[in-house]
Amino acid sequence: MIPAAFEYYRPKDMAGVLSILEEHGDDARVMAGGHSLIPMMKLRMADVPHLIDLQDVGGMSEIEIDADAIKIGALVTQSDIIDNAALADVAPILREAALQISDPQVRYMGTLGGNVANGDPGNDMPGLMQCLDASFTVVGQDGERVIPARDFYEAAYVTAREDGEVLTAVTIPRPKGGHAYEKQKRKIGDYATAAASVQIVNDGGKCVSAAIAMTNLSDTPVFSKTAGDALVGTSVDDAALKIAVAAMLGDIDPTEDNRGPVAFKNHVAGVILRRAIARAWSRA
Amino acid sequence: MKDEITREERVDNLKGMGCSRKRVEDARFTQGKGNYVDDIKLDGMLFGDFVRSPYAHARVKSINKDTALKVPGVLAVLTADDLRPLGLHWMPTLAGDKQMVLADGKVLFQGQEVAFVVAEDRYAAADGIEAVEVEYEELPVLVNPFEALKSDVVLREDLVAEDGSIPAGAHGPRKHHNHIFTWEAGDKAPTEEVIANAEVVAEETMYYHRTHPCPLETCGCVASMDKVNGKLTLWGTFQAPHAIRTVVSLISGIEEHNIRVVSPDIGGGFGNKVGAYPGYVCSVVASIVTGKPVKWVEDRMDNLMTTAFARDYHMTGKISATKEGKITGLHCHVTADHGGFDACADPTKFPAGFMNICTGSYDIPTAFLEVDGVYTNKAPGGVSYRCSFRVTEAVYFIERMIEVLAIKLNMDAAELRRINFIKKEQFPYKAALGWEYDSGDYHTAWDKALKTVDYDGLRAEQAQRVEDFKAGKTRKLMGIGLSFFTEIVGAGPVKNCDILGLGMFDSCEIRIHPTGSAIARLGTISQGQGHATTFAQILASEIGLPADSITIEEGDTDTAPYGLGTYGSRSTPVAGAATAMAGRKIRAKAQMIAAYLLEVHDNDVEFDVDRFAVKGAPEKFKTMKEIAFAAYNQAIPGLEPGLEAVSYYDPPNMTYPFGAYVCVMDIDVDTGVPEIRRFYALDDCGTRINPMIIEGQVHGGLTEALAVALGQEIAYDDMGNVKTGTLMDFFLPTAWEVPNYETDFTVTPSPHHPIGAKGVGESPHVGGVPCFSNAVQDAFRPFGNTHTNMPHDHWRIWRTANELGLHD
Ligand SMILES: Cc1cc2nc3c(=O)[nH]c(=O)nc-3n(C[C@H](O)[C@H](O)[C@H](O)COP(=O)(O)OP(=O)(O)OC[C@H]3O[C@@H](n4cnc5c(N)ncnc54)[C@H](O)[C@@H]3O)c2cc1C
């Protein structure tokens, strides 16, 4: 497992990154933690003649929490997310989800930016970010723009980010209510057979808002608006759960792989979502 | 002379048999100071790697090396055409077949070796591989052995005569061009008659899936041909270094004294490192051609996809019994998928290994076994992954058949086992399929196991759980997995066990140094079993020198005595016996020296822990340390100087370790996720040399059993593509997936082994797989399940629940 030869760059600022990207176009890629990219290069599934390491760029490793929003730099690692007590306080679902990503070794290296930019349907953070209605700040030669997570994913490994752009930060409105990240996997280090992110608000026994997103059940993460809407105005009783699950099943489109056939995945997606909603509701 | 210390303290100081001595290897391994084959770096060393076939079955129409040879750092590209003049384009397998070293006109499995690129380093080799242009013409692919036996597609043209007839193979007549052998044991007609007339017959078809030993360290070697002195040195991950030396000599023509094979530290073998691989042959040739050392080390995908797989047995069983549950007969047929070449690693006369141990721990008067080996478009192998030859298959088969019979009889499976166990007084017991079990006390072990886990309490809890499930109070079922296994290890008696004609004895050579320390060398090779620790303990007890003063050395054929290596739990039964016997030769000479020093007759001294003392006058003694010195500084009439011994041990019989396992599992019916609540393992491996190492071996074997039962497989699609070629999909459990194991034991020494030891490294795997599997299957028994195939991964467990109508 040896990658094809590549040039390695380690620019000190974003301008340096952007100019290399501009010069080499498709042939250049940025690397954050490298824990998705390097395996792909070693398997020679990704050919990256010009590899730009982001580690020295600076300014992308902060977690800022203010009254309305949380801003997380692209190079913040999954392990940083787990360790940040203030973050766990305001958005506990981040920690709950990060703890279900692979193992500590991967989490020390893997970044939030890399996880959401990667575009692999197996990544856990994209669905979570859709659930939380996060948005991604990207910067290119033409300056900065902000793309909502719910509009970011187009197909497997295809996102709204242009080749010449770098994702610098993720902004998340401070989540309200109860949360749950429920994931079924075959073993430690495995991507989800099915995973569900749920954030739900309870006002006097009635659900007033609910956001639901599913992971690894389509070629992109699936934000199921209809599933969330099905819960709003209900007491999250069995009838409402049934409607929400049915709505979610209408939105996902799993494929068969070593984890199992489509019927199994659909079934498990339903079970996982029910459990996630129940847990989130119990915390709401 | 007066003793400073008590006899008990003298025993303790030896750290001999029965002591949980800490592993002497671990200081090295835990500090990253091991020396594995990939740590070997020689001046000017080159690196070789393979162009591998992307197709499972194809003609190789042409291979163009030109572009590859232009890649900077690439020195040579070898193909079958380059090896043909040397007669090395094919090589013999351990199973009497032959295997292509490099694709000779066609490929038979995905990942097959097509060309060998030799380069200055492994990076250049990888680029060279990309640049070799191979033109393939795809051929129809056969991945199912039953279809292969009906198909017109010929996989092995080399095994069909020009007139289209099918010549016999190494194991007799072949029925079809894709058929390898039929192997039978037992009595066919009487078995069929017993079954036809039986009161109760249970039948089942089961598939023991293909999996892989997957040692953490993959296979590899470094070949270094010294053209000046004509000597070839070959370092490698060899479980049988001497056998490799002989094979290399036979196929290369290099005289055996000019070949030195070294197995350095080995990071796990589990059967994967027994056979000979094309990488070894190509490295040797490349070193001869270039005059430089050449290293070849597999990556993980190479290892999983091409070097020896395990199992792939399609088994059909019939078991008959009286209404009361006394078993009367057993019939077993196996269709064995061997892949493109028959490269199973079994003793020559046993093409299906010791599958004929499949009557298990039970007194079954009549039995018959028939195995058909079949070629398919899959990788060759068929090694015994953490078991003696095909014993996992045999034990899985019988432990499932017992469960299936219990269901048919509507009987408790623990009780059914109990009434059919071979009784203590029946040993040595001659089994219907030919083996003579040396010893056993199954009832005692079983009763102890069931009592410890409160078996009746568990069954009551399970019944309640079923009620709760039916009442909608829970979605989790509870399974109680039982297994009682008998292993057959320690191959083996030279009269019926050989590999490539080499008798399966083993050896130990001991040299006692003047100051009372020693070195012992063996024909075996540790791959993590802790030989350096345990063999020193055997010797300490035999010769009365502290284990800490004894170095154990293995794996260098220039220094170690000839032996057949380590696999099939044979090291302690065979080389361990040789060690004890060589130790006794040392002791015999020491006795004469002691008598001389004490000025008494030889028969007037007796061995006591660490010394010889005058009988009846224990205060008059010579310690072994003193005796050792005397051996080198005294002229003793009638005795040669020095204190050395060598022993070659040909075991009179196999040894038969056994054990009783219980697993308690909770299964989430909706997701198919199993949770192991409890695992109890009682092992009887005879005399226990080092309880701590035994426990470690049991933990490891159970963990690999858990892996195989719950998800570990090599799966192919219809085109012969390997679907599980990385550790993302090939299940290797981590600490997270592994439960807490409770270990226990009884001790029934082997009557024929010098120290009564039987071997333990593989027992937990052999017994563990059916135990985990039975737990899953038992959970569904109340809902009508009789059998479902492994691996019991989430979706397959879910499917069982689904098919039984447990999802609304
Ligand atoms: C064994 C193993 C198990 C894993 N299991 C899981 C799991 O269960 N769940 C999960 O979510 N992930 C899992 N991962 C992936 C891991 O979380 C990765 O670290 C993560 O997907 C990518 O983050 P990274 O920082 O390593 O990105 P990299 O590998 O460096 O990059 C990934 C991709 O994103 C691009 N990229 C990275 N950063 C930026 C940026 N700032 N702007 C634009 N593009 C960028 C790169 O060009 C590349 O294409 C696993 C990885 C391994 C090795």
Short mmCIF file of C-alpha atoms in Angstrom, two decimals, chain B residues 56-216:
data_model
loop_
_atom_site.label_atom_id
_atom_site.label_comp_id
_atom_site.label_asym_id
_atom_site.label_seq_id
_atom_site.Cartn_x
_atom_site.Cartn_y
_atom_site.Cartn_z
CA ALA B 56 -10.33 -14.46 -10.88
CA HIS B 57 -10.02 -16.45 -14.08
CA ALA B 58 -8.34 -15.23 -17.20
CA ARG B 59 -5.80 -16.05 -19.84
CA VAL B 60 -2.68 -13.99 -19.69
CA LYS B 61 -2.13 -13.06 -23.32
CA SER B 62 0.91 -10.89 -22.93
CA ILE B 63 3.06 -9.13 -20.39
CA ASN B 64 4.95 -6.02 -21.42
CA LYS B 65 7.75 -5.01 -19.06
CA ASP B 66 9.25 -2.18 -21.12
CA THR B 67 7.63 0.78 -19.38
CA ALA B 68 8.19 -0.74 -15.97
CA LEU B 69 11.88 -1.24 -16.63
CA LYS B 70 12.13 2.48 -17.34
CA VAL B 71 10.71 3.44 -13.94
CA PRO B 72 13.58 4.88 -11.89
CA GLY B 73 14.83 2.32 -9.40
CA VAL B 74 13.28 -0.72 -11.09
CA LEU B 75 15.95 -3.30 -11.90
CA ALA B 76 14.12 -6.34 -13.14
CA VAL B 77 10.68 -7.77 -13.85
CA LEU B 78 10.39 -11.53 -13.60
CA THR B 79 7.62 -13.49 -15.32
CA ALA B 80 6.88 -17.19 -15.67
CA ASP B 81 8.93 -17.17 -18.88
CA ASP B 82 11.98 -16.09 -16.91
CA LEU B 83 11.48 -18.81 -14.32
CA ARG B 84 10.72 -21.59 -16.81
CA PRO B 85 14.36 -22.31 -17.77
CA LEU B 86 15.08 -22.84 -14.06
CA GLY B 87 12.02 -25.06 -13.69
CA LEU B 88 10.75 -22.65 -11.04
CA HIS B 89 7.65 -21.26 -12.74
CA TRP B 90 5.65 -23.84 -10.79
CA MET B 91 6.35 -25.19 -7.32
CA PRO B 92 5.11 -28.20 -5.37
CA THR B 93 2.47 -27.61 -2.69
CA LEU B 94 2.33 -29.35 0.66
CA ALA B 95 -0.78 -31.21 -0.53
CA GLY B 96 0.84 -33.04 -3.43
CA ASP B 97 -0.39 -30.56 -6.03
CA LYS B 98 1.67 -27.90 -7.75
CA GLN B 99 1.12 -24.18 -7.88
CA MET B 100 2.15 -21.48 -10.31
CA VAL B 101 4.87 -19.27 -8.91
CA LEU B 102 4.06 -16.70 -11.58
CA ALA B 103 1.09 -16.86 -13.94
CA ASP B 104 1.91 -19.44 -16.57
CA GLY B 105 -0.50 -18.50 -19.34
CA LYS B 106 -3.47 -18.02 -17.05
CA VAL B 107 -4.62 -16.92 -13.63
CA LEU B 108 -6.95 -18.83 -11.33
CA PHE B 109 -7.79 -16.36 -8.57
CA GLN B 110 -7.92 -12.66 -7.96
CA GLY B 111 -4.62 -11.45 -6.62
CA GLN B 112 -2.62 -14.28 -8.18
CA GLU B 113 1.05 -13.48 -8.73
CA VAL B 114 1.65 -12.48 -12.35
CA ALA B 115 5.07 -10.80 -12.37
CA PHE B 116 7.71 -9.94 -9.78
CA VAL B 117 9.14 -6.45 -9.90
CA VAL B 118 12.56 -6.01 -8.32
CA ALA B 119 13.54 -2.49 -7.39
CA GLU B 120 15.88 -0.50 -5.21
CA ASP B 121 13.15 0.13 -2.64
CA ARG B 122 9.53 -0.69 -2.09
CA TYR B 123 8.35 2.65 -3.45
CA ALA B 124 10.01 2.11 -6.78
CA ALA B 125 8.66 -1.45 -6.82
CA ALA B 126 5.13 -0.12 -6.32
CA ASP B 127 5.55 2.31 -9.22
CA GLY B 128 7.03 -0.47 -11.32
CA ILE B 129 4.01 -2.66 -10.67
CA GLU B 130 1.70 0.05 -11.98
CA ALA B 131 3.76 0.25 -15.16
CA VAL B 132 3.72 -3.45 -16.09
CA GLU B 133 1.17 -3.92 -18.86
CA VAL B 134 -0.68 -7.23 -18.76
CA GLU B 135 -3.23 -8.20 -21.36
CA TYR B 136 -5.88 -10.55 -20.00
CA GLU B 137 -8.73 -12.43 -21.65
CA GLU B 138 -11.42 -13.10 -19.09
CA LEU B 139 -12.68 -16.64 -18.64
CA PRO B 140 -15.86 -17.86 -16.93
CA VAL B 141 -15.48 -17.73 -13.16
CA LEU B 142 -16.36 -20.59 -10.78
CA VAL B 143 -16.69 -19.58 -7.16
CA ASN B 144 -19.12 -22.27 -6.07
CA PRO B 145 -17.64 -25.75 -5.65
CA PHE B 146 -20.93 -27.50 -6.41
CA GLU B 147 -21.17 -25.66 -9.71
CA ALA B 148 -17.48 -26.26 -10.36
CA LEU B 149 -18.12 -30.01 -10.16
CA LYS B 150 -20.77 -29.74 -12.86
CA SER B 151 -19.15 -27.14 -15.07
CA ASP B 152 -17.54 -27.69 -18.46
CA VAL B 153 -15.09 -24.95 -17.62
CA VAL B 154 -11.70 -26.49 -16.94
CA LEU B 155 -9.76 -24.65 -14.26
CA ARG B 156 -6.62 -26.74 -14.36
CA GLU B 157 -5.78 -27.71 -17.95
CA ASP B 158 -2.47 -29.01 -16.61
CA LEU B 159 -4.37 -31.77 -14.81
CA VAL B 160 -6.30 -33.05 -17.83
CA ALA B 161 -4.67 -35.56 -20.18
CA GLU B 162 -4.40 -34.82 -23.87
CA ASP B 163 -7.15 -37.30 -24.67
CA GLY B 164 -9.41 -35.45 -22.26
CA SER B 165 -9.24 -38.08 -19.53
CA ILE B 166 -8.72 -37.12 -15.91
CA PRO B 167 -5.57 -38.65 -14.43
CA ALA B 168 -5.56 -39.56 -10.75
CA GLY B 169 -4.24 -36.95 -8.34
CA ALA B 170 -1.97 -37.23 -5.33
CA HIS B 171 -4.85 -38.65 -3.29
CA GLY B 172 -6.36 -41.06 -5.79
CA PRO B 173 -8.91 -40.99 -8.61
CA ARG B 174 -10.62 -37.74 -9.60
CA LYS B 175 -14.27 -37.68 -10.68
CA HIS B 176 -14.26 -34.50 -12.74
CA HIS B 177 -11.73 -32.06 -14.12
CA ASN B 178 -12.40 -29.67 -11.23
CA HIS B 179 -12.34 -32.44 -8.62
CA ILE B 180 -9.19 -32.93 -6.53
CA PHE B 181 -9.77 -35.99 -4.37
CA THR B 182 -12.22 -38.07 -2.43
CA TRP B 183 -11.10 -39.07 1.01
CA GLU B 184 -12.97 -41.54 3.19
CA ALA B 185 -12.78 -42.69 6.77
CA GLY B 186 -14.90 -45.20 8.64
CA ASP B 187 -17.42 -47.73 7.41
CA LYS B 188 -19.88 -46.60 4.81
CA ALA B 189 -22.39 -49.43 4.53
CA PRO B 190 -22.77 -50.15 8.26
CA THR B 191 -23.19 -46.45 8.98
CA GLU B 192 -25.85 -46.05 6.34
CA GLU B 193 -27.64 -49.09 7.68
CA VAL B 194 -27.59 -47.87 11.26
CA ILE B 195 -28.95 -44.51 10.18
CA ALA B 196 -31.62 -46.05 7.94
CA ASN B 197 -32.93 -48.17 10.80
CA ALA B 198 -32.54 -45.64 13.59
CA GLU B 199 -35.34 -44.49 15.88
CA VAL B 200 -34.36 -40.86 15.41
CA VAL B 201 -32.27 -39.19 12.73
CA ALA B 202 -31.32 -35.53 12.55
CA GLU B 203 -29.90 -34.06 9.38
CA GLU B 204 -28.30 -30.73 8.71
CA THR B 205 -26.39 -28.94 6.00
CA MET B 206 -23.96 -26.31 7.11
CA TYR B 207 -21.36 -24.11 5.56
CA TYR B 208 -18.23 -23.31 7.50
CA HIS B 209 -17.31 -20.13 5.68
CA ARG B 210 -13.94 -19.19 4.29
CA THR B 211 -11.89 -17.06 6.65
CA HIS B 212 -8.26 -16.17 7.16
CA PRO B 213 -5.72 -16.46 10.00
CA CYS B 214 -4.69 -12.81 9.50
CA PRO B 215 -1.59 -12.64 11.70
CA LEU B 216 -0.70 -9.08 12.65
#
